[in-house]
CSV table of C-alpha atoms and ligand atoms in Angstrom, one decimal:
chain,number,residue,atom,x,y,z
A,61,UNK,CA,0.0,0.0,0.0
A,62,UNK,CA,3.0,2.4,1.2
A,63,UNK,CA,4.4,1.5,-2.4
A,64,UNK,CA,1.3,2.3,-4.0
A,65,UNK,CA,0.9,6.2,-2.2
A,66,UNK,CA,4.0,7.1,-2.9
A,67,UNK,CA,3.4,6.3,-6.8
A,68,UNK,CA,0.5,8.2,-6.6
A,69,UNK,CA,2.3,11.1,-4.5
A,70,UNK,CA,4.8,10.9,-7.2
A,71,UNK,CA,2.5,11.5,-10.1
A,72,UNK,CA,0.8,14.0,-8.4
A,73,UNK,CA,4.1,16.4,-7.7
A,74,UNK,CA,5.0,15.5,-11.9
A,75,UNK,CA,1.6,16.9,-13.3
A,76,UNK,CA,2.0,19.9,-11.5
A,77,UNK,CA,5.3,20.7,-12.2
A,78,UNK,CA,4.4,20.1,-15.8
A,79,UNK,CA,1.2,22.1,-15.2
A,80,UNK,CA,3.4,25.2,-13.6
A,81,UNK,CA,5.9,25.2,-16.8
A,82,UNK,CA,2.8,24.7,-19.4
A,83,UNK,CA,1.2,27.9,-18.0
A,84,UNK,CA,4.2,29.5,-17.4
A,85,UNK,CA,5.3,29.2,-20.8
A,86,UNK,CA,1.8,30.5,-21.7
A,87,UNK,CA,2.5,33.6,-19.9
A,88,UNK,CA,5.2,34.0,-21.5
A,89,UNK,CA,4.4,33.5,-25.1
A,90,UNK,CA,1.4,35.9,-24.7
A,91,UNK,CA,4.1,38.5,-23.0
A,92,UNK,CA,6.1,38.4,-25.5
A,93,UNK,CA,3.9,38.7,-28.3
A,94,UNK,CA,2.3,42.0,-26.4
A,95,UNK,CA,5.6,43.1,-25.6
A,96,UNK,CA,8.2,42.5,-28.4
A,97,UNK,CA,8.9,45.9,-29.9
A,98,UNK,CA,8.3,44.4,-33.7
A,99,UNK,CA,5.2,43.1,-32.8
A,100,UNK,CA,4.0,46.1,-31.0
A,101,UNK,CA,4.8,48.1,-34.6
A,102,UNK,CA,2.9,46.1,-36.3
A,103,UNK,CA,-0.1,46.0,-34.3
A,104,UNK,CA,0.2,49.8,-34.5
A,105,UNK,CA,0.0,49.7,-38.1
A,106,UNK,CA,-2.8,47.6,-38.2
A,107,UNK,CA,-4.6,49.9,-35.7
A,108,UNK,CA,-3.9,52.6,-37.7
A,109,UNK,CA,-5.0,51.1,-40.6
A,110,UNK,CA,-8.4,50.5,-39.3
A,111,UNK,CA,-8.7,53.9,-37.7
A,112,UNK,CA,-7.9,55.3,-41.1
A,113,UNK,CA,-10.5,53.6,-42.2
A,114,UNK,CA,-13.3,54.0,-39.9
A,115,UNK,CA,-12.6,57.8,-39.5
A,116,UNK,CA,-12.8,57.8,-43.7
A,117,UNK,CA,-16.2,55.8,-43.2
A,118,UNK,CA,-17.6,58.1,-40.5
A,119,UNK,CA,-16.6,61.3,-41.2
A,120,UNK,CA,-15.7,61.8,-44.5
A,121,UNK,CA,-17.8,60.1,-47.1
A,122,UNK,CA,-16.0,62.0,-49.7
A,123,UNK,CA,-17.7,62.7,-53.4
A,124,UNK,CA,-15.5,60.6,-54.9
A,125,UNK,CA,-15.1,57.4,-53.3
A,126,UNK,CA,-11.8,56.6,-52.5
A,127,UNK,CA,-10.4,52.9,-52.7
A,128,UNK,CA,-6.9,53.0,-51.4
A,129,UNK,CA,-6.7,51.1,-48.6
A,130,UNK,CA,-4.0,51.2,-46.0
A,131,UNK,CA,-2.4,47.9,-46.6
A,132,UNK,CA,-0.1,46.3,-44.0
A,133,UNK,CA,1.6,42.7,-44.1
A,134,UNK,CA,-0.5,41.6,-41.7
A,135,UNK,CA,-4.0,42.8,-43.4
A,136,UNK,CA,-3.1,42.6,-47.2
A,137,UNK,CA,-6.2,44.0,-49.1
A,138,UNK,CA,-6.4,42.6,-52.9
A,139,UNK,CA,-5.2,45.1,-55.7
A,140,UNK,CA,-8.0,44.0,-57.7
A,141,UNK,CA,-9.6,47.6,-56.9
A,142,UNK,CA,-9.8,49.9,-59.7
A,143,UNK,CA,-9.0,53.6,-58.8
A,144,UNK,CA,-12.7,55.6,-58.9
A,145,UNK,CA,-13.8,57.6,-62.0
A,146,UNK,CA,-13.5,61.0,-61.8
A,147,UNK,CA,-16.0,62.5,-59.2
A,148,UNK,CA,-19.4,62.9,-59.8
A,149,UNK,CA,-20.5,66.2,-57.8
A,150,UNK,CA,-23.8,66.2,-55.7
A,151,UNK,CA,-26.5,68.6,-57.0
A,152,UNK,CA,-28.1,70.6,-54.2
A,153,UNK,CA,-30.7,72.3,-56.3
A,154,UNK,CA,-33.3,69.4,-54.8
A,155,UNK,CA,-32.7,71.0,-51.3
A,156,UNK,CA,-35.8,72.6,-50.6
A,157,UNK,CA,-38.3,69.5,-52.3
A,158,UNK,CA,-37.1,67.2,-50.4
A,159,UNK,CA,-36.0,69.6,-46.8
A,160,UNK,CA,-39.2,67.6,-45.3
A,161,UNK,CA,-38.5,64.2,-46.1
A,162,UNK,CA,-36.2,61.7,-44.9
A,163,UNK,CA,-32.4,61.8,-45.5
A,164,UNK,CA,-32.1,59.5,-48.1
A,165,UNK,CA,-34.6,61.1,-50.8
A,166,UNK,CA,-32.6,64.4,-50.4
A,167,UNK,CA,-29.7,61.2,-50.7
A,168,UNK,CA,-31.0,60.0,-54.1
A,169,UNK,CA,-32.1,63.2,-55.8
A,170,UNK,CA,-28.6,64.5,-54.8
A,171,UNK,CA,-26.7,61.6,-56.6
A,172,UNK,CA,-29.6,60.6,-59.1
A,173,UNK,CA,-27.5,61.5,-61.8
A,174,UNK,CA,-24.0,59.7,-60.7
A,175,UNK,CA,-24.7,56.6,-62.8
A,176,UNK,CA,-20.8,55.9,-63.9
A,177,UNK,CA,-19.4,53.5,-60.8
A,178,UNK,CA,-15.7,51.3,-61.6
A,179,UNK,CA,-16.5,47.6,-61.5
A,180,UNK,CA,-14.7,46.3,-58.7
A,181,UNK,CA,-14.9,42.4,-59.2
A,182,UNK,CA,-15.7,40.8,-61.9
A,183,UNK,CA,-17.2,37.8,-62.7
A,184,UNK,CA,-15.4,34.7,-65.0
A,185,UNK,CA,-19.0,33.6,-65.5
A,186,UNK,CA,-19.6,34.6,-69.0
A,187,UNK,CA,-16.6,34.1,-70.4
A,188,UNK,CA,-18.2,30.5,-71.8
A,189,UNK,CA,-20.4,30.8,-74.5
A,190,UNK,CA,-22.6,27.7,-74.0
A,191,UNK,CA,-24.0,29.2,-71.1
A,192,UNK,CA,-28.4,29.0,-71.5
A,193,UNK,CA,-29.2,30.5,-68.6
A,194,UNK,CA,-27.6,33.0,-66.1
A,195,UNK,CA,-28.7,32.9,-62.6
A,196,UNK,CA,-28.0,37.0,-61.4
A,197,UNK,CA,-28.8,37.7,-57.5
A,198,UNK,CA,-28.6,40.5,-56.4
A,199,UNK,CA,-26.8,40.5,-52.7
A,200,UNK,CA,-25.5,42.9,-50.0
A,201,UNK,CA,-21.7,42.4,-49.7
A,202,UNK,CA,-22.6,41.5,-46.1
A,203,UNK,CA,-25.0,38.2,-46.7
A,204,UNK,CA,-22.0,36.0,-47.4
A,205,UNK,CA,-24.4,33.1,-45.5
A,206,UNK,CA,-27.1,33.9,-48.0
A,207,UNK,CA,-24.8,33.6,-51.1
A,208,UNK,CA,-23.7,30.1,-49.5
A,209,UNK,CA,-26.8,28.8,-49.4
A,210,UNK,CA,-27.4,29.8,-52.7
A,211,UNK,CA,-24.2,28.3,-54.3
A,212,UNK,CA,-24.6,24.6,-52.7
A,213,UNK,CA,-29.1,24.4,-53.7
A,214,UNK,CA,-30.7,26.0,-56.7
A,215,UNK,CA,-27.5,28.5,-57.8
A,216,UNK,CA,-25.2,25.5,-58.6
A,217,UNK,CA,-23.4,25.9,-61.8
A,218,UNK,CA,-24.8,22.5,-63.4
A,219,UNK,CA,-26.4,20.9,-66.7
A,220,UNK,CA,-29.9,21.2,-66.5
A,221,UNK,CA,-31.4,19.0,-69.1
A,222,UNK,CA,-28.6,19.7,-71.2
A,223,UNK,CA,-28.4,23.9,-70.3
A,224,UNK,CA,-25.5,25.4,-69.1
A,225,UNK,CA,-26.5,27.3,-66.2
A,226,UNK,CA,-24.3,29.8,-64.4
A,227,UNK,CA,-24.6,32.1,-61.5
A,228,UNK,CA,-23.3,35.8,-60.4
A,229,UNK,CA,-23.8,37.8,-57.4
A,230,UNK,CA,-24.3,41.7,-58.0
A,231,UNK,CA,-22.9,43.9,-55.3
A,232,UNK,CA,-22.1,47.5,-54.7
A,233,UNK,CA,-19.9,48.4,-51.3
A,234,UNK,CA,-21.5,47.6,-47.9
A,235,UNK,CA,-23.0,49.9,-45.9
A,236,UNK,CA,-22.4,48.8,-43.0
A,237,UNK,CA,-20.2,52.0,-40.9
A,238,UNK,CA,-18.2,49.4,-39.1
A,239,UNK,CA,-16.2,46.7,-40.3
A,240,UNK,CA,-16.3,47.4,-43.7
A,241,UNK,CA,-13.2,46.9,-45.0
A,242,UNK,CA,-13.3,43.2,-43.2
A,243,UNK,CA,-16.5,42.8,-44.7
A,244,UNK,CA,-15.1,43.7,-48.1
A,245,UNK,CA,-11.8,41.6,-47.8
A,246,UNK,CA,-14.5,38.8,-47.2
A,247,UNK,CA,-16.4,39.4,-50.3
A,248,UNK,CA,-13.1,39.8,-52.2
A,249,UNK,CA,-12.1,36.1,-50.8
A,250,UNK,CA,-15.2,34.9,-52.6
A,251,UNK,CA,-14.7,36.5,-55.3
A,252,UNK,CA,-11.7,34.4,-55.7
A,253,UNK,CA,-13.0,31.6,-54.0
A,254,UNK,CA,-16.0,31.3,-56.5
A,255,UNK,CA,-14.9,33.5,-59.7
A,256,UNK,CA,-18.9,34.7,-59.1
A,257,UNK,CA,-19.2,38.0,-57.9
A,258,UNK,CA,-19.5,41.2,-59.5
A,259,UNK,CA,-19.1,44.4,-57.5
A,260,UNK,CA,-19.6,48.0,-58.3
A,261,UNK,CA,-18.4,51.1,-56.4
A,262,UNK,CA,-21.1,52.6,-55.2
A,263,UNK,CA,-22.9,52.8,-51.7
A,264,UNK,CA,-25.3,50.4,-51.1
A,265,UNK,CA,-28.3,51.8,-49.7
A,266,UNK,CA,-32.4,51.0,-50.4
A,267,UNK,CA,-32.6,53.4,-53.1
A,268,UNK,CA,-29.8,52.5,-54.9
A,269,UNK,CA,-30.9,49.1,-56.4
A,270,UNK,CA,-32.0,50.9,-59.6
A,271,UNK,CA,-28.8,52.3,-59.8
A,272,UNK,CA,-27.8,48.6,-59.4
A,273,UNK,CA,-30.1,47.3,-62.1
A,274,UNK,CA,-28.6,49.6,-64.7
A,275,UNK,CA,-25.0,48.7,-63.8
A,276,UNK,CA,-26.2,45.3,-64.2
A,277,UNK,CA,-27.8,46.1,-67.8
A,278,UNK,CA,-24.2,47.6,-68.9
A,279,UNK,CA,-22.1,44.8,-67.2
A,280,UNK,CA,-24.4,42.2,-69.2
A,281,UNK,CA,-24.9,44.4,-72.6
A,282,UNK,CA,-20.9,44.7,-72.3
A,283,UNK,CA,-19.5,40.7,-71.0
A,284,UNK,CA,-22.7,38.4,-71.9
A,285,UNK,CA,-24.5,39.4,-75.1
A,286,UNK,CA,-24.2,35.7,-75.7
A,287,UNK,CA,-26.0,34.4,-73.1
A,288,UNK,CA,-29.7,33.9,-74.1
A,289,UNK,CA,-31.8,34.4,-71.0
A,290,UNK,CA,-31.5,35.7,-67.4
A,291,UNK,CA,-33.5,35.1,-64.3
A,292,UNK,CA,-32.8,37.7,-62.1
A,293,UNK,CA,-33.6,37.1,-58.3
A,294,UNK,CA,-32.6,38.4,-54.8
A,295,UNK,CA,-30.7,36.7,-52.1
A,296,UNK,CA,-33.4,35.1,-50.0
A,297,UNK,CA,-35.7,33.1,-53.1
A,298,UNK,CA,-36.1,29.8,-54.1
A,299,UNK,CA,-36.0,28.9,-57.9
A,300,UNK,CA,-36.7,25.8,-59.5
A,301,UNK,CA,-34.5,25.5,-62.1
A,302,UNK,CA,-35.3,22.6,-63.9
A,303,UNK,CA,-38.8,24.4,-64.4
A,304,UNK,CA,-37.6,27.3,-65.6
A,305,UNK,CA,-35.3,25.2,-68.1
A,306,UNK,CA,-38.7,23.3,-69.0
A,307,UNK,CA,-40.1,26.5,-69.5
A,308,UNK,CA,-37.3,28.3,-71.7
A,309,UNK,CA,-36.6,26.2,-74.2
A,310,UNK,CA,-39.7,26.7,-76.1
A,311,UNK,CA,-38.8,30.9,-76.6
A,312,UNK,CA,-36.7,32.0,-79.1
A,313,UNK,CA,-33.8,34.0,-77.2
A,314,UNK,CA,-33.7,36.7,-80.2
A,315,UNK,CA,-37.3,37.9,-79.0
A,316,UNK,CA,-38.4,39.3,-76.0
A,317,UNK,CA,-39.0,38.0,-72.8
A,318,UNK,CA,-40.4,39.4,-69.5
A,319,UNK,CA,-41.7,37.1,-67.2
A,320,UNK,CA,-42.7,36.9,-63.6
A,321,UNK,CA,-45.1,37.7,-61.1
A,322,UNK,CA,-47.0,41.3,-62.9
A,323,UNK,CA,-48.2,44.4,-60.9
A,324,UNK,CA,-50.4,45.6,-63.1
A,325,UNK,CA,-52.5,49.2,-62.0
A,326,UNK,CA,-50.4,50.2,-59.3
A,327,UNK,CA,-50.0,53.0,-58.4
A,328,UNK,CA,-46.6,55.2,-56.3
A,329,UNK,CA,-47.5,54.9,-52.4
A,330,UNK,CA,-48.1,58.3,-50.8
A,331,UNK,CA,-48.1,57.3,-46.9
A,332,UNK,CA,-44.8,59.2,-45.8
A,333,UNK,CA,-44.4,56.8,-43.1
A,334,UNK,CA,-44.0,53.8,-45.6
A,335,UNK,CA,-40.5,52.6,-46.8
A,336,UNK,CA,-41.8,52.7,-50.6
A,337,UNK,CA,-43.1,56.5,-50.2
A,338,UNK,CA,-42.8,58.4,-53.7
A,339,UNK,CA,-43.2,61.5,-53.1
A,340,UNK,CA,-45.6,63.7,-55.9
A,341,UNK,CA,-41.8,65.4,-57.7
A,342,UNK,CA,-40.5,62.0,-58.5
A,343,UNK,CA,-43.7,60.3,-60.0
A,344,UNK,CA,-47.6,62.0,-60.7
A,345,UNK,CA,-50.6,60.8,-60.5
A,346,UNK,CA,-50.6,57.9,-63.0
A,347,UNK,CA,-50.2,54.1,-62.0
A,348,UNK,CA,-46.9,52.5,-62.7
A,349,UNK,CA,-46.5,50.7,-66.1
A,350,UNK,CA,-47.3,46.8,-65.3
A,351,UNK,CA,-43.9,45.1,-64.2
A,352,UNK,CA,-42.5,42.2,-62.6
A,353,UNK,CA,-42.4,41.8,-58.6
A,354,UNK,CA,-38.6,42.7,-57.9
A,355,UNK,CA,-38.3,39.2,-55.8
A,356,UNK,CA,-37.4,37.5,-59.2
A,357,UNK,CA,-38.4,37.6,-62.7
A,358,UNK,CA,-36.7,36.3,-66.2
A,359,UNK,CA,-35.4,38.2,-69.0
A,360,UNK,CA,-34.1,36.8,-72.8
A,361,UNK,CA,-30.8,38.4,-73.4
A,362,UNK,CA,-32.3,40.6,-76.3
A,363,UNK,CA,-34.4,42.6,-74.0
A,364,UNK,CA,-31.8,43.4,-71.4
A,365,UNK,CA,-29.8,45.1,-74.4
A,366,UNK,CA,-33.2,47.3,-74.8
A,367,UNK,CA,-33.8,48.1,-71.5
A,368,UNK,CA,-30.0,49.0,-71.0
A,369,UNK,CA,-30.5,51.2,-74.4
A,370,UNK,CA,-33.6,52.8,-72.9
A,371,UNK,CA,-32.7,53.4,-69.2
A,372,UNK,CA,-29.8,55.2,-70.6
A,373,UNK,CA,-31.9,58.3,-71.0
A,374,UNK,CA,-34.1,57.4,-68.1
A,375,UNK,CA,-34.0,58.9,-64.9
A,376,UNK,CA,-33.3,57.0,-62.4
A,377,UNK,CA,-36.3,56.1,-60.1
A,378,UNK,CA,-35.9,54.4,-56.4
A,379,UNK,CA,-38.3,51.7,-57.0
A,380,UNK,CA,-36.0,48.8,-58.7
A,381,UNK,CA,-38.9,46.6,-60.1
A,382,UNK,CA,-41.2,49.6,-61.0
A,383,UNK,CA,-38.3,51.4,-63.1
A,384,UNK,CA,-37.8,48.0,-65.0
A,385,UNK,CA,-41.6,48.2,-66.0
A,386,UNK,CA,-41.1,52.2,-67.0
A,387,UNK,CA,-38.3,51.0,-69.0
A,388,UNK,CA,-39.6,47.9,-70.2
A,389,UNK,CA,-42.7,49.4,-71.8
A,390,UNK,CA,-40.2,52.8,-73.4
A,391,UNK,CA,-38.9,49.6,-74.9
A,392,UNK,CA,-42.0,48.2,-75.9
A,393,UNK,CA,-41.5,45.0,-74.5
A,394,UNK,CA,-44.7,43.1,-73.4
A,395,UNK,CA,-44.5,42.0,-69.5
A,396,UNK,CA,-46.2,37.9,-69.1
A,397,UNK,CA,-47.6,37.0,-65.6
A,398,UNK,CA,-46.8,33.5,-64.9
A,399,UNK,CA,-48.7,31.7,-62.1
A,400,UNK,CA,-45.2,29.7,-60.9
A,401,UNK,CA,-43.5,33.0,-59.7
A,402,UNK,CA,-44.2,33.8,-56.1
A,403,UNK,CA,-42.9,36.5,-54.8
A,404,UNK,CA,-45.6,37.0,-51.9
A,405,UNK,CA,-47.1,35.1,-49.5
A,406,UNK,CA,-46.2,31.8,-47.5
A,407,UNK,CA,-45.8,28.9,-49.5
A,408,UNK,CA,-46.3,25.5,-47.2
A,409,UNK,CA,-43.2,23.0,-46.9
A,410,UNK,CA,-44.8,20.2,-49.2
A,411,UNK,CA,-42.3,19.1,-51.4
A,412,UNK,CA,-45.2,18.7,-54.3
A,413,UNK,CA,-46.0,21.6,-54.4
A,414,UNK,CA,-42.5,23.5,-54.8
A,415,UNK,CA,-42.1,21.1,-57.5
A,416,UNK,CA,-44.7,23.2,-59.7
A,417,UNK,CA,-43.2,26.5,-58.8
A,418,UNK,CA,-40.6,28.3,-60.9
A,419,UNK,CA,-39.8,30.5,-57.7
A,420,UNK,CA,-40.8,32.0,-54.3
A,421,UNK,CA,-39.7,34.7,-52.7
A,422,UNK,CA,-38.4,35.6,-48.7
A,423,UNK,CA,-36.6,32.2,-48.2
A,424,UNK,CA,-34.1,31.9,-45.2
A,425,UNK,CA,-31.0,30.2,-46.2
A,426,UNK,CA,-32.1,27.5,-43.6
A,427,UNK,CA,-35.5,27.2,-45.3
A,428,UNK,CA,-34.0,26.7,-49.2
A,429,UNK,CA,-31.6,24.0,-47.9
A,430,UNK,CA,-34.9,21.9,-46.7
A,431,UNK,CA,-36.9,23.2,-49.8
A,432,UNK,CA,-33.9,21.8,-52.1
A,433,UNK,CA,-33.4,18.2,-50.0
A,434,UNK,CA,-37.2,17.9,-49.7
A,435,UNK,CA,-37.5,18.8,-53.8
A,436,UNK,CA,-34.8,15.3,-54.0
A,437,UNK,CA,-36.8,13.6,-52.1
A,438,UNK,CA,-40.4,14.9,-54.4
A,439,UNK,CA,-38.1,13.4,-57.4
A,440,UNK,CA,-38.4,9.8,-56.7
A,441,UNK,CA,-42.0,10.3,-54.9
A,442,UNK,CA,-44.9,10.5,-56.9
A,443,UNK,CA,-47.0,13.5,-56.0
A,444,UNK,CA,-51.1,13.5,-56.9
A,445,UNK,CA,-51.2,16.0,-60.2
A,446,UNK,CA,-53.7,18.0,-58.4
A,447,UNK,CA,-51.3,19.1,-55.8
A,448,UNK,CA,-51.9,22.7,-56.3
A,449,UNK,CA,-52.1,25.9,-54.4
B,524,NAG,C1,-29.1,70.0,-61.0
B,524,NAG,O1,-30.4,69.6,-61.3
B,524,NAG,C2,-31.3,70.5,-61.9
B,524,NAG,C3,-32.6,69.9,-62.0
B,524,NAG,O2,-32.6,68.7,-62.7
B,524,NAG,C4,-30.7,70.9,-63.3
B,524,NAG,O3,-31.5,71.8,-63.9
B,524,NAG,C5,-29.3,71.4,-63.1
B,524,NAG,O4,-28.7,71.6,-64.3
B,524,NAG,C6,-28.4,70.5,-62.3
B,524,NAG,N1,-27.2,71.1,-61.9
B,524,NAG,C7,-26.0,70.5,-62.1
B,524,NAG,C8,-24.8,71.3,-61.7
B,524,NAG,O5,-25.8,69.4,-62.6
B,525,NAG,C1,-25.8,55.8,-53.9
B,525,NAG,O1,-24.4,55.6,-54.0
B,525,NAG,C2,-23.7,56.8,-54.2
B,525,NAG,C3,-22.3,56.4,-54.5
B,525,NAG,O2,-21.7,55.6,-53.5
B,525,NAG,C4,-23.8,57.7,-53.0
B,525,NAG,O3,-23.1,58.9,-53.2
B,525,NAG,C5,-25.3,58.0,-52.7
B,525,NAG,O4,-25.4,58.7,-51.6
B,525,NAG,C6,-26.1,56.7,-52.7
B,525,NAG,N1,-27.5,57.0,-52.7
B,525,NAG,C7,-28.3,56.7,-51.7
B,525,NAG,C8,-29.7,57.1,-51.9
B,525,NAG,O5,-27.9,56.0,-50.7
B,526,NAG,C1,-31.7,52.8,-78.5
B,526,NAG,O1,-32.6,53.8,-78.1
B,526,NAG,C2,-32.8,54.8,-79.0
B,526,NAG,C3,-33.8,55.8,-78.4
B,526,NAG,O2,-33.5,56.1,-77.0
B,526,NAG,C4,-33.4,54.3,-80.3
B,526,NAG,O3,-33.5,55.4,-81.2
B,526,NAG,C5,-32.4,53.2,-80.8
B,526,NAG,O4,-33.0,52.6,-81.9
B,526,NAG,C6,-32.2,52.1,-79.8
B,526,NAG,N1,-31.2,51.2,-80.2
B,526,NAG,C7,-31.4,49.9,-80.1
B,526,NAG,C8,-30.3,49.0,-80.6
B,526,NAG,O5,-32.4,49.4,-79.5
């Protein structure tokens, strides 16, 4: 027994001794990285760097957006940043229509005319010609989770009953007054990562998704004349592919194509309070032209190069989805209502009936990964053809 203690006493006094030297070596490791004089440079810089930054994001949102960014070894920021166009000056004859409204439509009228913003990133995707159809979702550079979700369900590069189908993300900078230049070296990651995302150099902000829309127009007119039809959709839908595919391959891509879920008769909202509020100086009396809910719609090639041509000498308009309609009927081009395209309104979890849709809109990116295994699972089950909503 005596032999046994002292064993045991033994032990004890060993893995405590080794305890003291672990955490002693611990404290010194983490004083020395504090402490060393290189180090302590360094974290300087990197301090500075972000203070640079923040103080330029707070204080000084300068006319011309500035892209420089302090670079350290530590914190290396990609080079793929173009320098900005030369500035585009804010007009302050709006002052007084818009004194009683909320910032961002003295915001908007201000920069309503700055329309010329450097692509950022651009995306490999159209560089093949076979593509058929190419998936464009619009994003904030901050929903990196969303843009996930959509990569690994229904925005997978793949061969849909023989179609090429490809996929971009369309981002302008984040808004975001903190972390921004974290949230852009994240965005720039993916960008690499994924060759998918195309990003412009303006501000994002809710009024400037038009301004979005004819970036978008330019990118495509520009990079992907080839590419036959578009299905343009935000970040948090759910598309059915395969339908759409079904659905596409009877049109001729040389005419035109506008399809989605219609407004038709609606008119501008005047009640101040609401997020949508048009005041009477940015559109009368009249309803809107019809056009497709914003939450997703499709688009042959051909008719992008019109509405890009058209919206050229269009004013820009804060409602994204309305201004396509304004442009869409300058351009002549007739807008379809298709029953498949759901962009309001819950839609139950049966897998049946997702597979009828062609899309549905406000989908969190937990929600489209059960949609898309439950959709797998609606493949090999046979669902009642009257399965309807
Ligand atoms: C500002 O906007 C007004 C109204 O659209 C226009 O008449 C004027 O020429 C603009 N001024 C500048 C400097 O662009
Ligand atoms: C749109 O972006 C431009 C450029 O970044 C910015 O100057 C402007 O304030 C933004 N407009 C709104 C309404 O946020
Ligand atoms: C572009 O629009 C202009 C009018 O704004 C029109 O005269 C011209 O024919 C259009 N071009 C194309 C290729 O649609």
């Amino acid at each position: 027994m005596a032999h046994w203690n002292k064993f045991d006493m033994n032990i004890t006094v060993l893995t405590r001794g080794l305890k003291g030297i672990v955490i002693f070596s611990i404290v010194l490791i983490v004083g020395f990285s504090i402490f060393h004089p290189i180090i302590v440079v360094k974290r300087k810089e990197i301090l500075i760097a972000y203070f640079n930054k923040f103080i330029w994001k707070s204080e000084a949102p300068s006319e011309q957006m500035s892209f420089s960014y302090v670079t350290t070894d530590a914190v290396s920021y990609n080079s793929t940043v173009e320098p900005a166009p030369v500035a585009c000056l804010p007009n302050s004859s709006f002052n007084v229509l818009t004194a009683d409204l909320r910032p961002i439509y003295k915001d908007f009228m201000m920069y309503r005319h700055c329309r010329d913003f450097p692509l950022l990133l651009k995306a490999s995707s159209c560089r093949e010609r076979d593509t058929f159809l190419l998936l464009a979702v619009k994003s904030l550079a901050e929903n990196a989770d969303r843009r996930a979700s959509v990569r690994s369900t229904w925005g997978q590069e793949r061969t849909v009953a023989g179609a090429r189908i490809r996929r971009v993300f369309l981002l302008g900078m984040t808004e975001s007054r903190i972390r921004s230049q974290a949230v852009q070296a994240m965005v720039e990651h993916e960008s690499e990562e994924h060759g998918d995302i195309v990003q412009w150099g303006f501000r994002e902000s809710f009024f400037n998704v038009t301004l979005k829309e004819t970036l978008f127009w330019k990118w495509f007119s520009e990079d992907c004349r080839a590419v036959p039809f578009v299905l343009k959709g935000d970040d948090d839908v759910f598309v059915n592919v395969e339908n759409v595919v079904e659905y596409l391959k009877d049109f001729n891509p040389a005419n035109d194509l506008y399809v989605g879920d219609v407004f038709r008769n609606w008119y501008p909202t005047r009640v101040a309070q609401s997020k949508y509020f048009i005041p009477l100086f940015l559109y009368g009396n009249e309803p809107y032209p019809p056009y497709a809910g914003g939450g997703g719609y499709l688009l042959s090639g051909a008719s992008i190069q019109k509405l890009y041509n058209v919206s050229k000498t269009e004013e820009l308009f804060p409602i994204d989805d309305a201004f396509v309609g304004i442009c869409a009927q300058r351009a002549k081009i007739e807008v379809t209502s298709h029953a498949g395209f759901r962009t309001y309104g819950n839609i139950p979890y049966d897998p049946c009936i997702y597979k009828e849709l062609m899309l549905v809109h406000r989908v969190t990116p937990n929600e489209l990964w059960l949609i898309w295994s439950l959709l797998k699972d609606a493949n090999k089950m046979p669902c009642s053809r009257f399965t309807k909503i």
